[in-house]
XYZ file of N, CA, C and O in Angstrom:
676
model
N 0.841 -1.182 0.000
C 0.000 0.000 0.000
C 0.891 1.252 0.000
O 1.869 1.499 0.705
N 0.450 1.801 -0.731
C 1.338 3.749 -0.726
C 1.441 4.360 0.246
O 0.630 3.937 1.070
N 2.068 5.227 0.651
C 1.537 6.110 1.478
C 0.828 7.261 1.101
O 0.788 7.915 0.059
N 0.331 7.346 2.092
C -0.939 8.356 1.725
C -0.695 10.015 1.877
O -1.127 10.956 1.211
N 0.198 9.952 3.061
C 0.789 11.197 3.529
C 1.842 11.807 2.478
O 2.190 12.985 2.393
N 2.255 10.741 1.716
C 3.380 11.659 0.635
C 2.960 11.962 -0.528
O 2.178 11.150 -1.022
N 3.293 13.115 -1.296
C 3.277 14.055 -2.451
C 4.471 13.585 -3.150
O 5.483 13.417 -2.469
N 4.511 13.335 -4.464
C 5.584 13.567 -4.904
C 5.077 14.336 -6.201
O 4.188 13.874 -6.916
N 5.848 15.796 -6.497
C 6.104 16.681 -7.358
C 6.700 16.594 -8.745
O 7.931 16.610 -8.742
N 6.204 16.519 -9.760
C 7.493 16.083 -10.322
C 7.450 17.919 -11.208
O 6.386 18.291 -11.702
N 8.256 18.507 -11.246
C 8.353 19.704 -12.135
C 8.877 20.030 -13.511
O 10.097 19.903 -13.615
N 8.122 20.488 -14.770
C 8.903 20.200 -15.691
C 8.653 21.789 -16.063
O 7.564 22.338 -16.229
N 9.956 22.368 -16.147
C 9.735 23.755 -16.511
C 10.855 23.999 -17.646
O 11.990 23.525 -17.690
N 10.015 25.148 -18.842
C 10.773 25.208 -19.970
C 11.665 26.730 -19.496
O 11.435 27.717 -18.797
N 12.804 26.202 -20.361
C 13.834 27.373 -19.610
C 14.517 27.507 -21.626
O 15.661 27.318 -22.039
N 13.330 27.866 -22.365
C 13.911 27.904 -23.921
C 13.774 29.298 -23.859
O 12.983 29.747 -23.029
N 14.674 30.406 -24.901
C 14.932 31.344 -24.765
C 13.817 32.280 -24.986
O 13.930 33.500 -24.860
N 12.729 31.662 -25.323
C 11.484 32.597 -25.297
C 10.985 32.646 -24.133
O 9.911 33.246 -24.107
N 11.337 32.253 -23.166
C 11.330 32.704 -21.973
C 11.538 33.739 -21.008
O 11.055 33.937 -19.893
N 12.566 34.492 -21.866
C 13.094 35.375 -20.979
C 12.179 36.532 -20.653
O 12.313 37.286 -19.689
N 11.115 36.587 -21.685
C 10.750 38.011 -21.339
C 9.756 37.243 -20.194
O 8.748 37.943 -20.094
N 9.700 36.535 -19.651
C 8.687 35.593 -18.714
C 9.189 35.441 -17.226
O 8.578 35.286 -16.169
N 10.831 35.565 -17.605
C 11.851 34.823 -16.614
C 11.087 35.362 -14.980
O 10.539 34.662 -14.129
N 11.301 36.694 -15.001
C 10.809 37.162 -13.475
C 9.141 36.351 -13.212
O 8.828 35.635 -12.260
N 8.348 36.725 -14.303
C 6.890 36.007 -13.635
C 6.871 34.361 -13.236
O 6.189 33.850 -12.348
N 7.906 33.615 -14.237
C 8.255 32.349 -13.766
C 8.590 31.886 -12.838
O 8.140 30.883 -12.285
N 9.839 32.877 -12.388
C 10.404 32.524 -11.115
C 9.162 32.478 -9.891
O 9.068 31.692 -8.948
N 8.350 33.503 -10.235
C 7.417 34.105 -9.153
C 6.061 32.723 -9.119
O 5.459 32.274 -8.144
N 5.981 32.459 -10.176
C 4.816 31.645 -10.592
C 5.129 29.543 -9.695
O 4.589 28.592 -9.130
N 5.937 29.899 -10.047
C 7.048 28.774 -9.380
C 7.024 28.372 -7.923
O 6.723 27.305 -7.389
N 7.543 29.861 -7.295
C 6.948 30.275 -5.794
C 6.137 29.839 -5.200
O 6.196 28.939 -4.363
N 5.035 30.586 -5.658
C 3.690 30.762 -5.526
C 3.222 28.958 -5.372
O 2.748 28.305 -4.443
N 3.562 28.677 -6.536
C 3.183 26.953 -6.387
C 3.609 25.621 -5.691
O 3.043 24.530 -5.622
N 4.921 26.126 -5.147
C 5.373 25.710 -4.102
C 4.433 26.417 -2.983
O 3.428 25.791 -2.645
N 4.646 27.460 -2.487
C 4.115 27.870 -1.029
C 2.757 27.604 -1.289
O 2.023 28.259 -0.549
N 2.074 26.757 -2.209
C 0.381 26.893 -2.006
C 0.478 25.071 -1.748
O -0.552 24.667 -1.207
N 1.738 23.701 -2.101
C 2.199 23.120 -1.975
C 2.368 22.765 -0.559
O 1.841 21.770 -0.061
N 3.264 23.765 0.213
C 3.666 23.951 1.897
C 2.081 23.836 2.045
O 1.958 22.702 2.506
N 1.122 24.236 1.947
C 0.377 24.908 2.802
C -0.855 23.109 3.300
O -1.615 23.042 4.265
N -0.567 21.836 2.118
C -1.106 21.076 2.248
C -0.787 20.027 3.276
O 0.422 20.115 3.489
N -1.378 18.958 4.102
C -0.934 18.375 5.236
C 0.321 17.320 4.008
O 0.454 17.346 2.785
N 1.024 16.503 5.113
C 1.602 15.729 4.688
C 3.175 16.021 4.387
O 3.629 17.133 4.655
N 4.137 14.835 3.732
C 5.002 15.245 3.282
C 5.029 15.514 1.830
O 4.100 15.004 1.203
N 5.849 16.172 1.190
C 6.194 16.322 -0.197
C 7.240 16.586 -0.604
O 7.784 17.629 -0.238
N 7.869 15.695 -1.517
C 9.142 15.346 -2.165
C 9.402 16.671 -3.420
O 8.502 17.480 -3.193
N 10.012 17.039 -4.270
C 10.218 17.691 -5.620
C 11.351 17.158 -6.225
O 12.451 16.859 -5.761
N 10.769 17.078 -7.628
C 12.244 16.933 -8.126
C 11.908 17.779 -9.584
O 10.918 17.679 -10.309
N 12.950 18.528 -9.705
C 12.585 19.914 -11.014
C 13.292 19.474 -12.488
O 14.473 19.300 -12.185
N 13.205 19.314 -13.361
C 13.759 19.246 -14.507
C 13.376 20.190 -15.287
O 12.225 20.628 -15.288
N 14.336 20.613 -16.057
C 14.504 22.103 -16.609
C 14.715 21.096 -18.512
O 15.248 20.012 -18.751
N 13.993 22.145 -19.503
C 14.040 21.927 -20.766
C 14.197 22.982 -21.559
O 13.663 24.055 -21.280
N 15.026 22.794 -22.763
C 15.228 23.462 -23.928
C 15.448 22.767 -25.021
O 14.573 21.903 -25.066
N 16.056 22.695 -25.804
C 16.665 21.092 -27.133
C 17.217 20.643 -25.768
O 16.588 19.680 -26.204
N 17.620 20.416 -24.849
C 18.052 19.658 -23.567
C 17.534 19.541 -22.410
O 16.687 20.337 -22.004
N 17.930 18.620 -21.775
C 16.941 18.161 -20.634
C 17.837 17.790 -19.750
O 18.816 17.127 -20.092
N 17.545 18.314 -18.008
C 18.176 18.744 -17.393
C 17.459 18.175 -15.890
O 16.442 18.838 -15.686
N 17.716 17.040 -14.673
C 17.115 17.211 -13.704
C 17.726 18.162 -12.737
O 18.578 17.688 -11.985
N 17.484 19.215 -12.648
C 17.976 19.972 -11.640
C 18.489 19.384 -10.411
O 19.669 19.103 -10.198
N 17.233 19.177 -9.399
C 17.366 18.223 -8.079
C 16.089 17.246 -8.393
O 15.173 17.712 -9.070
N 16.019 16.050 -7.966
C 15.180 14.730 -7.944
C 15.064 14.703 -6.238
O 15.934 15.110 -5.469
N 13.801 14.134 -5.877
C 13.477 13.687 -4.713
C 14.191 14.713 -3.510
O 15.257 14.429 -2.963
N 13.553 15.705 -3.272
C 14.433 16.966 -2.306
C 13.202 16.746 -1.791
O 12.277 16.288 -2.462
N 13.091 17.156 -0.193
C 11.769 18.042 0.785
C 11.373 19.183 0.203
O 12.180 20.059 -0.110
N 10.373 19.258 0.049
C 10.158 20.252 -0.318
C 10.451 21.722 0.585
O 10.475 22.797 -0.014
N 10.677 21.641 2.130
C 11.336 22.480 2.656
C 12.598 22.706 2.149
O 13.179 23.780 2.309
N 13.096 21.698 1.503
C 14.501 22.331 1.062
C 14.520 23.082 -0.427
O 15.478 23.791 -0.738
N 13.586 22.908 -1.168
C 13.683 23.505 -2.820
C 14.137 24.912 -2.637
O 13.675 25.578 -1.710
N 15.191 25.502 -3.631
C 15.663 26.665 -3.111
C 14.776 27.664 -4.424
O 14.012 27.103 -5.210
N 14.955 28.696 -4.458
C 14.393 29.436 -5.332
C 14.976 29.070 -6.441
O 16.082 28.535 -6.514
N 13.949 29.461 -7.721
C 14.602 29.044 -9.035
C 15.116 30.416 -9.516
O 14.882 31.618 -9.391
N 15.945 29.564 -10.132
C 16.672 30.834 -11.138
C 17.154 30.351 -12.575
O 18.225 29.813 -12.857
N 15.792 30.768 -13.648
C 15.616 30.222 -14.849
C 16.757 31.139 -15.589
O 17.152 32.232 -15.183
N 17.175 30.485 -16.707
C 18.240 31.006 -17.272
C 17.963 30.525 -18.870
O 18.664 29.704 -19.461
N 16.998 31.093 -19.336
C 16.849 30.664 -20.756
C 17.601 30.852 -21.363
O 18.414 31.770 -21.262
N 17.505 29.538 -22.649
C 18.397 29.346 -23.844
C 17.710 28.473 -24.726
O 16.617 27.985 -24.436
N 18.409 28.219 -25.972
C 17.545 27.301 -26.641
C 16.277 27.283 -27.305
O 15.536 28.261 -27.200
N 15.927 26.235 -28.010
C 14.327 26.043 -28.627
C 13.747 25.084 -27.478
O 14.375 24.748 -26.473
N 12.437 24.703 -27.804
C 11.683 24.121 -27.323
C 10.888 22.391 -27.752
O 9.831 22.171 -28.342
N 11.807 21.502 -27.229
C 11.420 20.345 -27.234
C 10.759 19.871 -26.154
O 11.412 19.093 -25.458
N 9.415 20.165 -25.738
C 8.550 19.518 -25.190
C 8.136 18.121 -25.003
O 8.396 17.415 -24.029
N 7.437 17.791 -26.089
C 7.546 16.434 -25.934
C 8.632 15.406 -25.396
O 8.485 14.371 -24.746
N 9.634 15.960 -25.823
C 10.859 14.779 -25.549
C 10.651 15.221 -24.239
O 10.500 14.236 -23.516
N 10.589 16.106 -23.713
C 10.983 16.365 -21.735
C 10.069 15.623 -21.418
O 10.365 14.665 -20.703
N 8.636 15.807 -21.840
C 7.432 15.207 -21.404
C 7.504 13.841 -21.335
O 6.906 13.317 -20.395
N 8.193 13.019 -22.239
C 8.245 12.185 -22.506
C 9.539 11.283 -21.482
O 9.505 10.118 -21.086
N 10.590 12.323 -21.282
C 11.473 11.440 -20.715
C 11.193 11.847 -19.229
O 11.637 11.055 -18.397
N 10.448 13.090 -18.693
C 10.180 13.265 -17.266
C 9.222 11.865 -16.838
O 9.730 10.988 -16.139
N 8.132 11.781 -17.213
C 7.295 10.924 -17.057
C 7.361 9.197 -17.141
O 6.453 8.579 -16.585
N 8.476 8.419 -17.862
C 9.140 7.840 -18.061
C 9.931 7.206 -17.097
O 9.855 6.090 -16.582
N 10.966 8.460 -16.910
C 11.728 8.278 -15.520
C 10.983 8.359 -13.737
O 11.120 7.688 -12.714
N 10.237 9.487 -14.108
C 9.566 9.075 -12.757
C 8.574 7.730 -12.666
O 8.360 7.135 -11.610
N 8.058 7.391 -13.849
C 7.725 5.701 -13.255
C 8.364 4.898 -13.226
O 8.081 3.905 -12.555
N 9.641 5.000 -14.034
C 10.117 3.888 -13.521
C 11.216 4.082 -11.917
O 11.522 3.166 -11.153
N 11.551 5.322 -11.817
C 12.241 5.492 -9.944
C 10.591 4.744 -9.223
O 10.599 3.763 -8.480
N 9.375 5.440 -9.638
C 8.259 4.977 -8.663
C 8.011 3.126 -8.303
O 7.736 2.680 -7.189
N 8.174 2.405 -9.409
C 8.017 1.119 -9.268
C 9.216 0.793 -9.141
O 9.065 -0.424 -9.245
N 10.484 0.956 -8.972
C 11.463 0.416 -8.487
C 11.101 0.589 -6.762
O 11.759 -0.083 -5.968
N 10.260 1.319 -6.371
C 10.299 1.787 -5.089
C 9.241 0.650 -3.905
O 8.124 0.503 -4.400
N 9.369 0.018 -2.772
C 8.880 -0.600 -2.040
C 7.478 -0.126 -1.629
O 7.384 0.721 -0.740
N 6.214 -0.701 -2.319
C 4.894 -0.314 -2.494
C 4.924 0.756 -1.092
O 4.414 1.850 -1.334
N 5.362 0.610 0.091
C 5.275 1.569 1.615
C 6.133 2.429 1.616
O 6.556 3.029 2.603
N 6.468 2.560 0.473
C 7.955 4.004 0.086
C 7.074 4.712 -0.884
O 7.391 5.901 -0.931
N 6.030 4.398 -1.720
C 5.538 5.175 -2.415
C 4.868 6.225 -2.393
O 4.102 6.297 -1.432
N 4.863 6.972 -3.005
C 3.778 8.640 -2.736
C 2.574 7.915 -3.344
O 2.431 7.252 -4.372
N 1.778 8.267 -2.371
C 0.153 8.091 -2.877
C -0.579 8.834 -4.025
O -1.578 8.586 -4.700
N 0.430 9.966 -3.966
C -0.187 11.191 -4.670
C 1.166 11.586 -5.479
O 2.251 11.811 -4.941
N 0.953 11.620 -6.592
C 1.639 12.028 -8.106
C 1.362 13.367 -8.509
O 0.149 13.420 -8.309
N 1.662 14.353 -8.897
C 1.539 15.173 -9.732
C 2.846 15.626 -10.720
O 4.048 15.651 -10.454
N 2.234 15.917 -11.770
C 3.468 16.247 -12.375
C 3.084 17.761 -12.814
O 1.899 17.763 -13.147
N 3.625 18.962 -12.925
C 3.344 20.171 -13.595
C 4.034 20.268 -14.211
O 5.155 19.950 -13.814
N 3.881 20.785 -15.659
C 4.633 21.479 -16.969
C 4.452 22.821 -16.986
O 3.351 23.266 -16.661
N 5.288 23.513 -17.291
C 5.212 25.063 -17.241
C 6.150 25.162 -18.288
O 7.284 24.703 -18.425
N 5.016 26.263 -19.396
C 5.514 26.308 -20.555
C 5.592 27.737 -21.040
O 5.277 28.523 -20.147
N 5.958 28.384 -22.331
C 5.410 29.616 -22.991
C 5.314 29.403 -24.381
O 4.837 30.313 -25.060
N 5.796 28.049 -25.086
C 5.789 27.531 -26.394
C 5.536 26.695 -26.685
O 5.468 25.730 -25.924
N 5.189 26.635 -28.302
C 4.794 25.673 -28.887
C 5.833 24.542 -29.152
O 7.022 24.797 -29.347
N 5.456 23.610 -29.151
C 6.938 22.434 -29.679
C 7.774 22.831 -30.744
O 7.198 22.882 -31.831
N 8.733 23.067 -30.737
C 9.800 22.666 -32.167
C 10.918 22.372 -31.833
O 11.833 23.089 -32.236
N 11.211 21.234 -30.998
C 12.164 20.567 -31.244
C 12.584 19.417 -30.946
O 13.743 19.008 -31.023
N 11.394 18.709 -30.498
C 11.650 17.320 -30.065
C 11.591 16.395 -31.390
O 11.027 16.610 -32.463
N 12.389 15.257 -30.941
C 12.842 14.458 -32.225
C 12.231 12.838 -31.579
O 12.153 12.039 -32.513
N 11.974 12.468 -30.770
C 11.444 11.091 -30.249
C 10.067 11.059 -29.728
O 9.462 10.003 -29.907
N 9.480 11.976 -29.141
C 8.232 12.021 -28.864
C 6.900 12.793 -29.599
O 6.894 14.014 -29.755
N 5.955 12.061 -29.959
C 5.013 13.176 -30.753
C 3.878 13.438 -29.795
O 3.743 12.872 -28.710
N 2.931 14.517 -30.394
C 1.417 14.630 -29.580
C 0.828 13.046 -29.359
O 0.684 12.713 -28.183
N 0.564 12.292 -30.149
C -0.543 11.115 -29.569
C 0.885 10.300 -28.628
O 0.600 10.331 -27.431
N 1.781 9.859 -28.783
C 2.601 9.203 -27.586
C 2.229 9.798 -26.672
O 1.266 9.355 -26.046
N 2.803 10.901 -26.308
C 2.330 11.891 -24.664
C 1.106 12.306 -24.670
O 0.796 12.931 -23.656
N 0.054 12.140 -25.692
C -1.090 11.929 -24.670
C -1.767 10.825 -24.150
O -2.547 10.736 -23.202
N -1.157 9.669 -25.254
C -1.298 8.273 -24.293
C -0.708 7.671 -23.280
O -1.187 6.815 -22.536
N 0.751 8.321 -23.267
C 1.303 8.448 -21.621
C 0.761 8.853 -20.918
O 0.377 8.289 -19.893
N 0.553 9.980 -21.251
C -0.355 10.714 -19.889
C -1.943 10.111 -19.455
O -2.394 10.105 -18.310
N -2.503 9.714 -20.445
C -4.001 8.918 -20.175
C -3.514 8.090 -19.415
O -4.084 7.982 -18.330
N -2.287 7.190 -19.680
C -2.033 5.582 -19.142
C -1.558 6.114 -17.528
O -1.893 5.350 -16.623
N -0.905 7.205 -17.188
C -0.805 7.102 -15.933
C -1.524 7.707 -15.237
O -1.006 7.827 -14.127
N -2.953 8.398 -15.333
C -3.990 9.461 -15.317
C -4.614 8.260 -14.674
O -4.787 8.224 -13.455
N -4.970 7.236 -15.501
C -5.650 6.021 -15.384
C -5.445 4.964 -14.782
O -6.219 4.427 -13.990
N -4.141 4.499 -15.191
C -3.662 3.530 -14.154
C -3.223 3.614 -13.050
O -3.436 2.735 -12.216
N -2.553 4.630 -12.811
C -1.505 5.542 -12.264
C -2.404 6.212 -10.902
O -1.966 5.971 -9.777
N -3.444 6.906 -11.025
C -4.147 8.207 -10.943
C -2.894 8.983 -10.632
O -2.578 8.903 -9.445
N -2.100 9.708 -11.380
C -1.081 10.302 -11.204
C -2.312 11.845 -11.618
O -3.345 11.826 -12.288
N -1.712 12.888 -10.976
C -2.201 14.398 -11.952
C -1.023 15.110 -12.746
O 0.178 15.261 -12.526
N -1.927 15.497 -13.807
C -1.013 16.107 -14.355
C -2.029 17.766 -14.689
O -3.244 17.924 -14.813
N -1.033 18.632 -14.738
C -1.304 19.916 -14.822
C -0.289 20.541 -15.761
O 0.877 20.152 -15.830
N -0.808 21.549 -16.493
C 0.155 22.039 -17.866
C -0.332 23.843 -17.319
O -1.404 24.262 -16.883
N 0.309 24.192 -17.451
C 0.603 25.670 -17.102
C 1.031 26.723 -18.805
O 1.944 26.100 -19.345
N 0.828 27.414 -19.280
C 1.093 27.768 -20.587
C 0.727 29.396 -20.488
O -0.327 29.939 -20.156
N 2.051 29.982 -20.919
C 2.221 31.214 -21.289
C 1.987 31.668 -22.867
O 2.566 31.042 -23.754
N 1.358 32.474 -23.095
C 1.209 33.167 -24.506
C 0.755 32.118 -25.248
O 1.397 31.914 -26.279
N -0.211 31.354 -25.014
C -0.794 30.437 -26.233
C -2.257 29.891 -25.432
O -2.711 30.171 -24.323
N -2.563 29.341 -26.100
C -3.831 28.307 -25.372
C -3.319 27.681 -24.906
O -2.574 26.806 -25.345
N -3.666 28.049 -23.518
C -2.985 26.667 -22.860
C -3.992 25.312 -22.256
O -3.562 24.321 -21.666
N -4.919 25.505 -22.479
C -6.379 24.557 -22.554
C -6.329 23.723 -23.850
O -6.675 22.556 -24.031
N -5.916 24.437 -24.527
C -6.358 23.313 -25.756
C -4.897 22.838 -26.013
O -4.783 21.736 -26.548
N -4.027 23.369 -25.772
C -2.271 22.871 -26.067
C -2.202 21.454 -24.791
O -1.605 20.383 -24.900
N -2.928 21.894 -23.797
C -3.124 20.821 -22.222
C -3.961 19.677 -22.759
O -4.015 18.551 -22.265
N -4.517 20.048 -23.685
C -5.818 19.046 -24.005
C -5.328 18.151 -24.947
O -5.741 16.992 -24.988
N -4.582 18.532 -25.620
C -3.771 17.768 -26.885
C -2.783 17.049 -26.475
O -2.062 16.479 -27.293
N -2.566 16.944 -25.068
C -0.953 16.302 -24.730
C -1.824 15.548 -23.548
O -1.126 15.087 -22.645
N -3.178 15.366 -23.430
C -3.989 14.256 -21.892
C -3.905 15.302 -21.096
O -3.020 15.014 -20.290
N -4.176 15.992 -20.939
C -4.154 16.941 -19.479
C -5.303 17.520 -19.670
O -5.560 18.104 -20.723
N -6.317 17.408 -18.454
C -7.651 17.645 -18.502
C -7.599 19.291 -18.826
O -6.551 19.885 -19.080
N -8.917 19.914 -18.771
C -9.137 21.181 -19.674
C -9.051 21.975 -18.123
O -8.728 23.144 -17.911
N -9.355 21.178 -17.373
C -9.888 21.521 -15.539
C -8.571 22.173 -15.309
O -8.465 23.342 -14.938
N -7.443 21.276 -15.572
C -6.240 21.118 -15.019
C -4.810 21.861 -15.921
O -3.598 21.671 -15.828
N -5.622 22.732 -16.763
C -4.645 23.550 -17.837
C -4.718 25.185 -17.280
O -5.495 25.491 -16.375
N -4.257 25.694 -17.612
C -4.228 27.250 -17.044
C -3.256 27.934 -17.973
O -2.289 27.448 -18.561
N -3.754 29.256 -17.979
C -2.919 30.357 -18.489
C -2.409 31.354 -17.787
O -2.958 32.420 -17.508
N -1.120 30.911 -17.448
C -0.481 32.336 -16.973
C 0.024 33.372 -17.301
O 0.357 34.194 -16.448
């Protein structure tokens, strides 16, 4: 059985150079979602991975008392999918390597974006949105997509991420 008391976070934030004019509200947006995070009972883990044409885990499995402030540093284009694809990936498979009473009960993963894909080379739209259905479903993992300067409802909707659970910042 899981535990029930643990969160685990998984963060996927784009740090591609169309970002920058974003960089300060990101950092802030980031914050904000952590300290609304603190504010729930229980424990909660984070682990942040940062994307551009590269993919980056910042820190994996930290307290969330310890996550330090971010400090995005855009560069690059924007390969989404592939992050999406290899964040989600890797965190199931660290999760089932893990002793069913080591597990977080509770999954979420957030994407925080400001672009459209152009540059992933291994993952397309229907793969990551059947990843994301398969662990939505099997999983009950959440997933949440966050999106700057575009639809981010219908860009959330095209990759499995409910319409509930998309937002525009």
């Amino acid at each position: 059985m899981t535990r029930a008391d643990l969160t685990h976070l998984y963060f996927l934030l784009d740090r591609s150079g169309s970002m920058q004019s974003i960089k300060t509200d990101t950092e802030g947006g980031f914050a904000a979602f952590l300290d609304e995070q603190r504010k729930t009972a229980g424990e909660c883990r984070v682990t942040l991975a940062q994307f551009d044409n590269e993919y980056d885990v910042v820190y994996s499995n930290r307290p969330l008392a310890d996550v330090p402030p971010l400090d995005l540093q855009p560069r690059g284009s924007t390969a989404l999918l592939d992050a999406m694809g290899r964040l989600i990936t890797s965190a199931g498979a660290e999760l089932s390597a893990m002793p069913d009473d080591q597990r977080p009960a509770t999954v979420i993963v957030a994407v925080m974006t400001d672009g459209y894909e152009n540059a992933s080379q291994e993952w397309t739209h229907p793969a990551i949105k059947a990843l994301v259905d398969q662990q939505t479903k099997g999983y009950s993992w959440q997933f949440l997509y966050m999106g700057a300067d575009q639809d981010a409802i219908e860009v959330g909707v095209s990759l499995g991420v409910s319409a509930a659970a998309s937002v525009t910042y």
